[in-house]
Coordinates of C-alpha atoms in Angstrom, one line a residue:
Chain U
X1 CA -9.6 -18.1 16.2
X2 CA -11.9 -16.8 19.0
X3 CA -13.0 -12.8 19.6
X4 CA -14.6 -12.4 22.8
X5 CA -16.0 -9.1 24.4
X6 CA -15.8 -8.0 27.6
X7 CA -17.4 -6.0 29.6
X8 CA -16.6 -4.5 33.0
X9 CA -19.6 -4.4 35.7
X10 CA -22.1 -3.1 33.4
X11 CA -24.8 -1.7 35.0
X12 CA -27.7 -1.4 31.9
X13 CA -29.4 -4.4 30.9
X14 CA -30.4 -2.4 27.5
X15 CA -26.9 -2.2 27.1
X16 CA -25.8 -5.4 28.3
X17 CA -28.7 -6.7 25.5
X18 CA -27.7 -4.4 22.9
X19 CA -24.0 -5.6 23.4
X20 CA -25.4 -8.7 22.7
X21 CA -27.1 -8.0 19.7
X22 CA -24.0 -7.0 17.9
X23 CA -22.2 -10.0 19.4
X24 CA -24.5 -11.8 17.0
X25 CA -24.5 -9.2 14.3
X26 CA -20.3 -9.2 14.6
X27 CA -20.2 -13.2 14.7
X28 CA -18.5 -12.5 18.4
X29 CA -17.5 -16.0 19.5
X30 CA -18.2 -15.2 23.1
X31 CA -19.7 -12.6 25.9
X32 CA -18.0 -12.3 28.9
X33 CA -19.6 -10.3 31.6
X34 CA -17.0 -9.5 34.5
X35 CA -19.0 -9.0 37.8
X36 CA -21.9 -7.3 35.9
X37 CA -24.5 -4.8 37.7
X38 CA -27.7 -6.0 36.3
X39 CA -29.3 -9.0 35.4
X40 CA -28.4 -10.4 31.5
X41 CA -31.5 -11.7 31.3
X42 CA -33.3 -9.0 32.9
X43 CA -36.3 -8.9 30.3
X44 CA -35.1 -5.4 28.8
X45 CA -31.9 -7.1 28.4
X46 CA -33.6 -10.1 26.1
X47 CA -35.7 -7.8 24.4
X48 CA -32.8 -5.8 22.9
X49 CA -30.8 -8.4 22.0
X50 CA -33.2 -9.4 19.4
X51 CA -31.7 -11.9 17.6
X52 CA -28.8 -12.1 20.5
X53 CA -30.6 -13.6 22.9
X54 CA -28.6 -16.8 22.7
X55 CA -25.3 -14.7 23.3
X56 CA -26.7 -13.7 26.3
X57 CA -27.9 -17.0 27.5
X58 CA -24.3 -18.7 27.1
X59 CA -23.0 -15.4 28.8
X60 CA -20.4 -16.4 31.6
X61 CA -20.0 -14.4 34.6
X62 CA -16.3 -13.6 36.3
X63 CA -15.2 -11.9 39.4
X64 CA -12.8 -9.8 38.1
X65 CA -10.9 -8.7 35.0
X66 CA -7.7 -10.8 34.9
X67 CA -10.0 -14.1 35.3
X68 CA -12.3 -13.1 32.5
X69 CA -8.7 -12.6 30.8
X70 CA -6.9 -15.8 31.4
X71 CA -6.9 -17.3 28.2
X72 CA -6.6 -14.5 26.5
X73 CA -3.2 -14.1 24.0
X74 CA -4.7 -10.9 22.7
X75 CA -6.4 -7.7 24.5
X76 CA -7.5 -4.9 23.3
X77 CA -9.2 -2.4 26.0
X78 CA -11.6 0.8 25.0
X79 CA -11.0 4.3 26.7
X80 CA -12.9 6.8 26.5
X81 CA -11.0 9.5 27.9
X82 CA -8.9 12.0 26.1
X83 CA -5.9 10.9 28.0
X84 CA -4.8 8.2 29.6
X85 CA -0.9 9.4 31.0
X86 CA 1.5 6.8 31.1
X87 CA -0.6 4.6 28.7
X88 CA -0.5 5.0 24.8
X89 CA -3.5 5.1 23.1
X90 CA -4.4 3.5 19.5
X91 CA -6.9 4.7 16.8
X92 CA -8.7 1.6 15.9
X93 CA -7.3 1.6 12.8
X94 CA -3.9 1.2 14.4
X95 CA -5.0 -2.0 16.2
X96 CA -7.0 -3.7 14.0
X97 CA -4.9 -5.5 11.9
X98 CA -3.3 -6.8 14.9
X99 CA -6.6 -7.9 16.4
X100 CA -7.2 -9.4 12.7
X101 CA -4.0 -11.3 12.5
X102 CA -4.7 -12.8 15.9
X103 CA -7.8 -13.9 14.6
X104 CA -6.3 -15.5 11.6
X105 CA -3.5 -17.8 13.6
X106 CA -5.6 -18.9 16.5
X107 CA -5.3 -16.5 19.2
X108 CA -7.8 -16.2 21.7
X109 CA -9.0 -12.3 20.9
X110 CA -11.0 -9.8 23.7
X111 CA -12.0 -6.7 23.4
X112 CA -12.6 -5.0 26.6
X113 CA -15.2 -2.2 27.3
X114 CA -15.7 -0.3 31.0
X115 CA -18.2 0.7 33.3
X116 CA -20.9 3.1 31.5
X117 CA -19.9 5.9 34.1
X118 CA -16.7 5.2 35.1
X119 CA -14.5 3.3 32.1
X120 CA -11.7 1.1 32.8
X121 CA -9.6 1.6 35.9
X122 CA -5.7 2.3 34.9
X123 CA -4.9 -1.3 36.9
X124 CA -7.5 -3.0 34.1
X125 CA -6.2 -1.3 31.2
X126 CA -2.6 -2.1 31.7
X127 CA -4.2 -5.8 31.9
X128 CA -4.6 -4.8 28.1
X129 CA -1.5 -4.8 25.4
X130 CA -3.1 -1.9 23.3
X131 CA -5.7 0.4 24.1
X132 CA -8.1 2.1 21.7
X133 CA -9.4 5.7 21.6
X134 CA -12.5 6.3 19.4
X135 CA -12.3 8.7 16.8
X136 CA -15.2 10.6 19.2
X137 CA -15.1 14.7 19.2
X138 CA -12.9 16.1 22.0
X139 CA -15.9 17.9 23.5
X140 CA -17.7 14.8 24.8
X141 CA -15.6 11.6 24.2
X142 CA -17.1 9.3 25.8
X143 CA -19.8 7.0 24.1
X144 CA -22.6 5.1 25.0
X145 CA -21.1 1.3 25.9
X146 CA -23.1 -0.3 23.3
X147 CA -22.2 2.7 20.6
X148 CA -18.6 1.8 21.2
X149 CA -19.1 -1.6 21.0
X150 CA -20.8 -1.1 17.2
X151 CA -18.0 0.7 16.2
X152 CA -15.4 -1.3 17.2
X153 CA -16.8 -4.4 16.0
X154 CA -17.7 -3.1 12.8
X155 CA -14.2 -1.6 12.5
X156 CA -12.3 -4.7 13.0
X157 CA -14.7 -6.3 10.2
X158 CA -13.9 -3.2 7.9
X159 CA -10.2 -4.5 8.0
X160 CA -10.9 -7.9 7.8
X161 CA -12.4 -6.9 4.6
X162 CA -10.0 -4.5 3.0
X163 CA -8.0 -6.3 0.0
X164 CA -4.7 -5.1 1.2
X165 CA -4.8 -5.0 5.4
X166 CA -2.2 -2.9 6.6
X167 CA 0.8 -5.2 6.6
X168 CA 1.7 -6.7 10.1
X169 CA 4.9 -7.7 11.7
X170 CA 5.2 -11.0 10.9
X171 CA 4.1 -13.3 13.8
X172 CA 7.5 -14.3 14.7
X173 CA 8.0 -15.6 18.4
X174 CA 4.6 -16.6 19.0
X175 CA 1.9 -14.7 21.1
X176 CA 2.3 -12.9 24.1
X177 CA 2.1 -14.3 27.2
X178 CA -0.8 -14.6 28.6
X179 CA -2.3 -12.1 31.0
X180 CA -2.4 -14.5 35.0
X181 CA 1.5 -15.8 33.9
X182 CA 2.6 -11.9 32.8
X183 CA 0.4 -10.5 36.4
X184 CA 2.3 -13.4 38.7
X185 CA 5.8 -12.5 37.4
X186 CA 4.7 -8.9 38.1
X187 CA 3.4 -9.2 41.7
X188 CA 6.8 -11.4 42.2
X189 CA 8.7 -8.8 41.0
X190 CA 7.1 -6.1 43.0
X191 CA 7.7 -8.0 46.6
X192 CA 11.1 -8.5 45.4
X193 CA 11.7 -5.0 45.2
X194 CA 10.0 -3.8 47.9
X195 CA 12.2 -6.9 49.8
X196 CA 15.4 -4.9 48.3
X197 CA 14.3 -1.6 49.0
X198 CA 13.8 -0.3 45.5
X199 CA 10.0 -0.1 46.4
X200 CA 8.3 2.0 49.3
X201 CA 4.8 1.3 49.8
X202 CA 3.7 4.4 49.1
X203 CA 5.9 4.0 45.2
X204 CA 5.6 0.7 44.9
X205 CA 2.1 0.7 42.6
X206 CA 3.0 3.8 40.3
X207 CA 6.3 2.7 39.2
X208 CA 5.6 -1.3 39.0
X209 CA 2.8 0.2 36.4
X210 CA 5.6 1.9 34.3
X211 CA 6.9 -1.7 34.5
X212 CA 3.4 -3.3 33.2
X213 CA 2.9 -1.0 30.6
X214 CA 6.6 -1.3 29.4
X215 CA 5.6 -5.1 29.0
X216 CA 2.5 -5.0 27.3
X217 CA 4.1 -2.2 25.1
X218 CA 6.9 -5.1 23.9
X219 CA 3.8 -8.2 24.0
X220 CA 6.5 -9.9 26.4
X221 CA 6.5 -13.6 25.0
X222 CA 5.9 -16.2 27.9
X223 CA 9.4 -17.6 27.3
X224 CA 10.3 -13.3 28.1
X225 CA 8.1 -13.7 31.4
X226 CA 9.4 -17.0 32.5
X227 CA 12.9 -15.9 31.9
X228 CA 12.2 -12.0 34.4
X229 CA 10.6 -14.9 36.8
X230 CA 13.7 -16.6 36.9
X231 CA 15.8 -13.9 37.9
X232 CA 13.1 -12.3 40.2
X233 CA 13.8 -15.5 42.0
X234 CA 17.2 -16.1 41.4
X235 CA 17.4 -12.2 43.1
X236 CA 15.5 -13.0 46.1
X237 CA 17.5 -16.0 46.5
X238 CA 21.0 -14.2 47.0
X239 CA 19.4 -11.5 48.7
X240 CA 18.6 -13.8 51.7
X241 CA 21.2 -16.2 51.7
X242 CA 23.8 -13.7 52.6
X243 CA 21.6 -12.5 55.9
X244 CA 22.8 -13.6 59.3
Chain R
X1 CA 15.0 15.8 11.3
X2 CA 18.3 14.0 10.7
X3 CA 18.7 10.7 8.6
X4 CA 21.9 9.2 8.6
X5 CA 23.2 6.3 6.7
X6 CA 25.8 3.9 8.5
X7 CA 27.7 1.7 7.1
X8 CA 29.9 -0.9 9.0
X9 CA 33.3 -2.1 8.1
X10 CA 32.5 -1.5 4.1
X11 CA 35.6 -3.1 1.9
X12 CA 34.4 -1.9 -1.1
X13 CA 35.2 1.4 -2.4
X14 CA 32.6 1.2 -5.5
X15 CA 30.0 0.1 -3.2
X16 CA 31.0 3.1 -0.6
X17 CA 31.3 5.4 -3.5
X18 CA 27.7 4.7 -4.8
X19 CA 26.4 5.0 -1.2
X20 CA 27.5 8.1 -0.8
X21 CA 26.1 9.2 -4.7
X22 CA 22.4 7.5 -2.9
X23 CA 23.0 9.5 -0.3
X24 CA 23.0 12.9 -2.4
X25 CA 20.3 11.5 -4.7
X26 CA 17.7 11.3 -1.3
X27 CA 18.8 13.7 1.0
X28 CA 20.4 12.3 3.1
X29 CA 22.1 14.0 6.0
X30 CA 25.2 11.9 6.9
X31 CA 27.2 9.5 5.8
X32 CA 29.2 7.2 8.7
X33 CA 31.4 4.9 8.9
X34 CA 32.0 2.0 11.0
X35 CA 36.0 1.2 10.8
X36 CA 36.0 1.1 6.6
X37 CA 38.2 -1.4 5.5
X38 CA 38.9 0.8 2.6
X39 CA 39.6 4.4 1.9
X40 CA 36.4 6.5 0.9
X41 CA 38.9 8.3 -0.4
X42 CA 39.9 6.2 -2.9
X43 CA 39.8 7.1 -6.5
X44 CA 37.3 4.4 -7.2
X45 CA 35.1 5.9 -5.2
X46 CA 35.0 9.5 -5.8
X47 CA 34.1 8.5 -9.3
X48 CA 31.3 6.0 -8.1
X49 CA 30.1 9.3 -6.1
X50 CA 30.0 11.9 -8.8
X51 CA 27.6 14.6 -7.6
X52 CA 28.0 13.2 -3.5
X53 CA 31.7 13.6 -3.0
X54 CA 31.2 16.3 -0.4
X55 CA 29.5 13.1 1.4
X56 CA 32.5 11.2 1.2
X57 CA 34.3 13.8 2.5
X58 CA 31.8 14.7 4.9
X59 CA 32.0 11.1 6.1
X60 CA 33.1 10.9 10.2
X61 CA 34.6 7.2 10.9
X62 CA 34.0 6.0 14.3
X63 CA 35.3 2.7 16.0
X64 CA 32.2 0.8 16.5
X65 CA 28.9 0.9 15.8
X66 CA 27.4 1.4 19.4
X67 CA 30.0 5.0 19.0
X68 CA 28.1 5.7 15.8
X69 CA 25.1 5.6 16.9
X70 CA 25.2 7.2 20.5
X71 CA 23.1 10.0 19.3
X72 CA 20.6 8.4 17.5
X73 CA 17.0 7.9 18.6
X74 CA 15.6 5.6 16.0
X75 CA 17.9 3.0 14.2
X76 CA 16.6 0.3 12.1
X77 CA 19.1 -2.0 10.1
X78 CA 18.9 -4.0 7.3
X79 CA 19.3 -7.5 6.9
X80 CA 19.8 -10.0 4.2
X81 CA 19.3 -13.3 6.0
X82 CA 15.7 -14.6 5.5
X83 CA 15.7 -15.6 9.4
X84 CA 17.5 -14.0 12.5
X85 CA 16.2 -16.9 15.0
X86 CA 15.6 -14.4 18.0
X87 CA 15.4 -10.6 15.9
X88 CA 12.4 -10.2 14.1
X89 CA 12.4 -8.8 10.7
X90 CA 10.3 -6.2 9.1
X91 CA 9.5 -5.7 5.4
X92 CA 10.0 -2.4 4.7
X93 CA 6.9 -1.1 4.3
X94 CA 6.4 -2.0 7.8
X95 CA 9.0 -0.5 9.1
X96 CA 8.7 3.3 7.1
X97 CA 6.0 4.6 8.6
X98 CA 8.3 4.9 12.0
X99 CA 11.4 5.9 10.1
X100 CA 9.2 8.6 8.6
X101 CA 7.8 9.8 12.0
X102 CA 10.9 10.0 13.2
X103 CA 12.6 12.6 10.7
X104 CA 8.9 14.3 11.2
X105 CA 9.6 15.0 14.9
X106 CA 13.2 15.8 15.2
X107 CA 14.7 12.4 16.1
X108 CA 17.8 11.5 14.6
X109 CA 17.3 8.5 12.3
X110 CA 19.7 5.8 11.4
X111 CA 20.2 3.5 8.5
X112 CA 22.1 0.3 9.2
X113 CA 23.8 -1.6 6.7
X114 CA 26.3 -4.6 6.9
X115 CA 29.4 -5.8 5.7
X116 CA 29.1 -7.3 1.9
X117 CA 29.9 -10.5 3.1
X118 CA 28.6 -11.2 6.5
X119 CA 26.5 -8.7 7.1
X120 CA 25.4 -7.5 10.6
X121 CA 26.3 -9.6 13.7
X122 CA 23.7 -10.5 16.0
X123 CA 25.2 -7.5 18.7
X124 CA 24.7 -5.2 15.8
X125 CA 21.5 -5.7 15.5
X126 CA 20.7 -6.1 18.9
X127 CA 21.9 -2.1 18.8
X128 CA 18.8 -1.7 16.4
X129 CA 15.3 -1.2 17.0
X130 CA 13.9 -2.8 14.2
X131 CA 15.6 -5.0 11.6
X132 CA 14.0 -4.8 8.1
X133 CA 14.5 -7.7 5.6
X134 CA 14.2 -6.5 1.9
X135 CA 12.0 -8.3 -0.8
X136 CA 15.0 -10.4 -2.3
X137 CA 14.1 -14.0 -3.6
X138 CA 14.7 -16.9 -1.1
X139 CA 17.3 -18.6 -3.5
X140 CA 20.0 -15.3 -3.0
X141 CA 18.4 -13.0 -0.8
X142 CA 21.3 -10.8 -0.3
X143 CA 21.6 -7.8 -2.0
X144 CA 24.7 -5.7 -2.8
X145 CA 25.1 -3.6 -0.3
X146 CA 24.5 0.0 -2.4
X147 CA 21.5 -1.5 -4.0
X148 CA 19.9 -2.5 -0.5
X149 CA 20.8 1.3 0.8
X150 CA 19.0 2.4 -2.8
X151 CA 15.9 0.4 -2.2
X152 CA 15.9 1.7 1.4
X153 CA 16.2 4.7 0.8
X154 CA 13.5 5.2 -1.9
X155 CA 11.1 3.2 0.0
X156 CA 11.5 6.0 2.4
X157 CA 10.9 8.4 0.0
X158 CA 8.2 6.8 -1.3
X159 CA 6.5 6.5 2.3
X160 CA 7.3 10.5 2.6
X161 CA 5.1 11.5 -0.9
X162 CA 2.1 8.7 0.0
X163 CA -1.4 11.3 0.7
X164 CA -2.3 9.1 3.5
X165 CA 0.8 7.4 5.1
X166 CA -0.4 4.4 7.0
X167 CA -1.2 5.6 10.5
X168 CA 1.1 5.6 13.1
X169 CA 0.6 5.5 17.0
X170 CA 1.1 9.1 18.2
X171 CA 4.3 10.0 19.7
X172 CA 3.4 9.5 23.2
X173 CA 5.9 9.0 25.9
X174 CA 8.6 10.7 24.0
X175 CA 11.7 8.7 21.9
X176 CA 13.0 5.8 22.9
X177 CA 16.7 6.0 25.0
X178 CA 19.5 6.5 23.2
X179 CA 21.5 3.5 22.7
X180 CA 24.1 4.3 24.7
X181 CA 22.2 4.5 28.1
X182 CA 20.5 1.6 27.0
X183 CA 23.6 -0.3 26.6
X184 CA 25.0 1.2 29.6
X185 CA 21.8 -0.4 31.5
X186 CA 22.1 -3.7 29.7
X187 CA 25.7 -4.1 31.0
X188 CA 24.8 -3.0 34.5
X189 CA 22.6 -5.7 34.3
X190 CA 24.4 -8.4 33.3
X191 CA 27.0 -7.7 36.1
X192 CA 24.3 -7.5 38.9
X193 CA 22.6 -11.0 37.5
X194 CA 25.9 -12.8 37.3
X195 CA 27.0 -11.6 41.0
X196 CA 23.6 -13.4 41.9
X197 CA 24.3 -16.4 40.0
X198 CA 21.2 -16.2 37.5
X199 CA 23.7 -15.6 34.8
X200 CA 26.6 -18.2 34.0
X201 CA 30.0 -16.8 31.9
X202 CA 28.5 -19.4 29.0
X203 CA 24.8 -18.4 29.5
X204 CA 25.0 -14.9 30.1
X205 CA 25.0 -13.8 26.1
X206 CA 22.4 -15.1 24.6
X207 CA 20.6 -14.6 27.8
X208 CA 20.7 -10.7 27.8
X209 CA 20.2 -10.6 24.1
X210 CA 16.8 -11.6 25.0
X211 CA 16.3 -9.4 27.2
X212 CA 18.0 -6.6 25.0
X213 CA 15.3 -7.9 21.9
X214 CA 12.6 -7.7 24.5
X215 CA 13.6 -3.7 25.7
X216 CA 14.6 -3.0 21.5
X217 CA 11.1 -4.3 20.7
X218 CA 9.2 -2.1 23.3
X219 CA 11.5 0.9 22.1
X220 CA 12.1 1.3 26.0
X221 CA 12.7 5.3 26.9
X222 CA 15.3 7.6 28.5
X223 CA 12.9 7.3 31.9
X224 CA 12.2 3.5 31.9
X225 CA 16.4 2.6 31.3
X226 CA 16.7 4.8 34.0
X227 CA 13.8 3.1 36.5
X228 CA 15.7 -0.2 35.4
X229 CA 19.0 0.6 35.8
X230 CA 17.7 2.3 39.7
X231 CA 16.7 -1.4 40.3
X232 CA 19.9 -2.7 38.9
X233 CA 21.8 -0.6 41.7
X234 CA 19.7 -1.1 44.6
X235 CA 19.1 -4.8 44.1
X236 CA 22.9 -5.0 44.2
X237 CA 23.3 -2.7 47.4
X238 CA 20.4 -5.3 48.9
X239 CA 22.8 -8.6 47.8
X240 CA 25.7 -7.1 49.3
X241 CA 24.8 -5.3 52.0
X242 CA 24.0 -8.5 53.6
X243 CA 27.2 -10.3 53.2
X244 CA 29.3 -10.7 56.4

């Protein structure tokens, strides 16, 4: 059982250190820092994270989201916004006992947070099967990284505390798929359609995110994604082999 | 707020005849009928109904159980079996919090309950969202078939009169698509895949009741059918279009 957080090109090294102070405080497994703005172990950085300061040394770096995601089963993303369209968003209390039962069977756990001005991107949080909305007031949601972070982390341990956790869906199937095999079958799909004309460039990215989200929604299993691959395929196959 | 109660193929008129008293004794809204194979009518089970007659008489009969359901948005059935291989199966608990939020927010709700001796068939469950397995004993898990609609239905209740109901995700996005367009999709699909030879006439079952759990699973809405069922038709124009 592994939880790892994330974090999306942070730009404060007090944050980044304060992040990983409650890495330390949380038992975090892991920091991941995906294509960070400032220096981890700037000396601001080391300074905050106290007792952290090992998290931060161990730190790895990644270029971008899905790669700091690959071996991921389960991901959990943070949004600060009041509303996020097309995708749903959780209470923590809602997705904590999820996040705790993937910690109890060996699931590879992140929790992603975004950019200090800017959040997650809609593209990184459909890389995410559940997204959280903290219970902030409506008149300023958005909370310092490192705020969100405490709370989260601190929630999650609340549940794994309780006597009687929610009760869970049993874990039946397995995990999800994981994030690089669910994105390939994706991108297949999409060049597929825009091969068959379903697709126009100028459609192509809005609706294959109704697709994405669809998929997280149902934590498509990787025998799920291997079968949509197969018929992506199969499609493109008959597709070209009646042309002239 | 509807909640109906459905009963497929019932042979037994005491067991119909109870149902239709449980459905009296919790409120509930209708009772249907999925080709009886004995006459609510009967004697037997007006007396088994006592106070809920007018629900026997009330009772529509329809031909299958895709008919009886065609205006339902939420239907979870029950299941005796302590494994369904592919279907995953809820405890109850699990599952009430959705039924409840349902008859909150004007969806119509259905109960699904099997024949005494066999049950549901995989297809009729596939019609279901959610399959809920009671707390029977491993050694004869299957319950008579009015005293599985009793401890449904009071579970519900129960759920209903709880001061803090576990917490749901907020109704975002709208109900799922009612089981006919879904079906209608499904079939669509199953066509199109077998015209490009990704289905064969032996594989093509148990191959689109994956992909049926998969779209059940994510509760799949009106809009996202319809996106599917838009690739369904083009990708077929784009197969044929090219033949000579």
């Amino acid at each position: 059982m592994t939880l790892v957080v994330v974090l999306v090109e942070p730009a404060g090294p007090l944050n980044v250190g304060s992040v990983a102070r409650l890495c330390a405080n949380f038992a975090v497994d892991e920091l991941r820092l995906v294509n960070p703005r400032c220096d981890p172990k700037d000396p601001e950085a080391l300074r905050m994270a106290v007792h952290g300061q090992n998290v931060l040394h161990n730190a790895r770096h990644y270029p971008s989201l899905l790669d700091a995601l690959s071996d991921c089963h389960r991901v959990v993303a943070s949004c600060g916004r009041l509303d996020h369209g097309e995708i749903p968003l959780q209470a923590p209390e809602q997705a904590m006992p999820w996040i705790h039962q993937g910690l109890e069977t060996n699931a590879r756990v992140a929790l992603v947070f975004g950019r200090e001005d800017r959040g997650l991107s809609n593209e990184e949080l459909l890389l995410s099967q559940r997204v959280v909305r903290l219970h902030s007031g409506d008149a300023y949601p958005s909370l310092n990284l490192s705020h969100a972070v405490a709370v989260l982390l601190h929630e999650l341990e609340r549940t794994r505390r309780q006597p009687n956790p929610h009760p869970l869906e049993p874990l039946q199937g397995g995990e999800a798929a994981l994030p690089p095999q669910l994105d390939a079958c994706l991108i297949d799909a999409e060049d597929l359609l825009l091969e068959a004309g379903f697709l126009l460039d100028h459609t192509a990215k809005a609706r294959m995110a109704k697709v994405r989200a669809l998929l997280q929604r149902a934590l498509a299993r990787p025998e799920e994604v291997a079968l949509l691959r197969g018929m992506v395929r199969q499609l493109r196959w008959a597709i070209r082999c009646n042309r002239p």
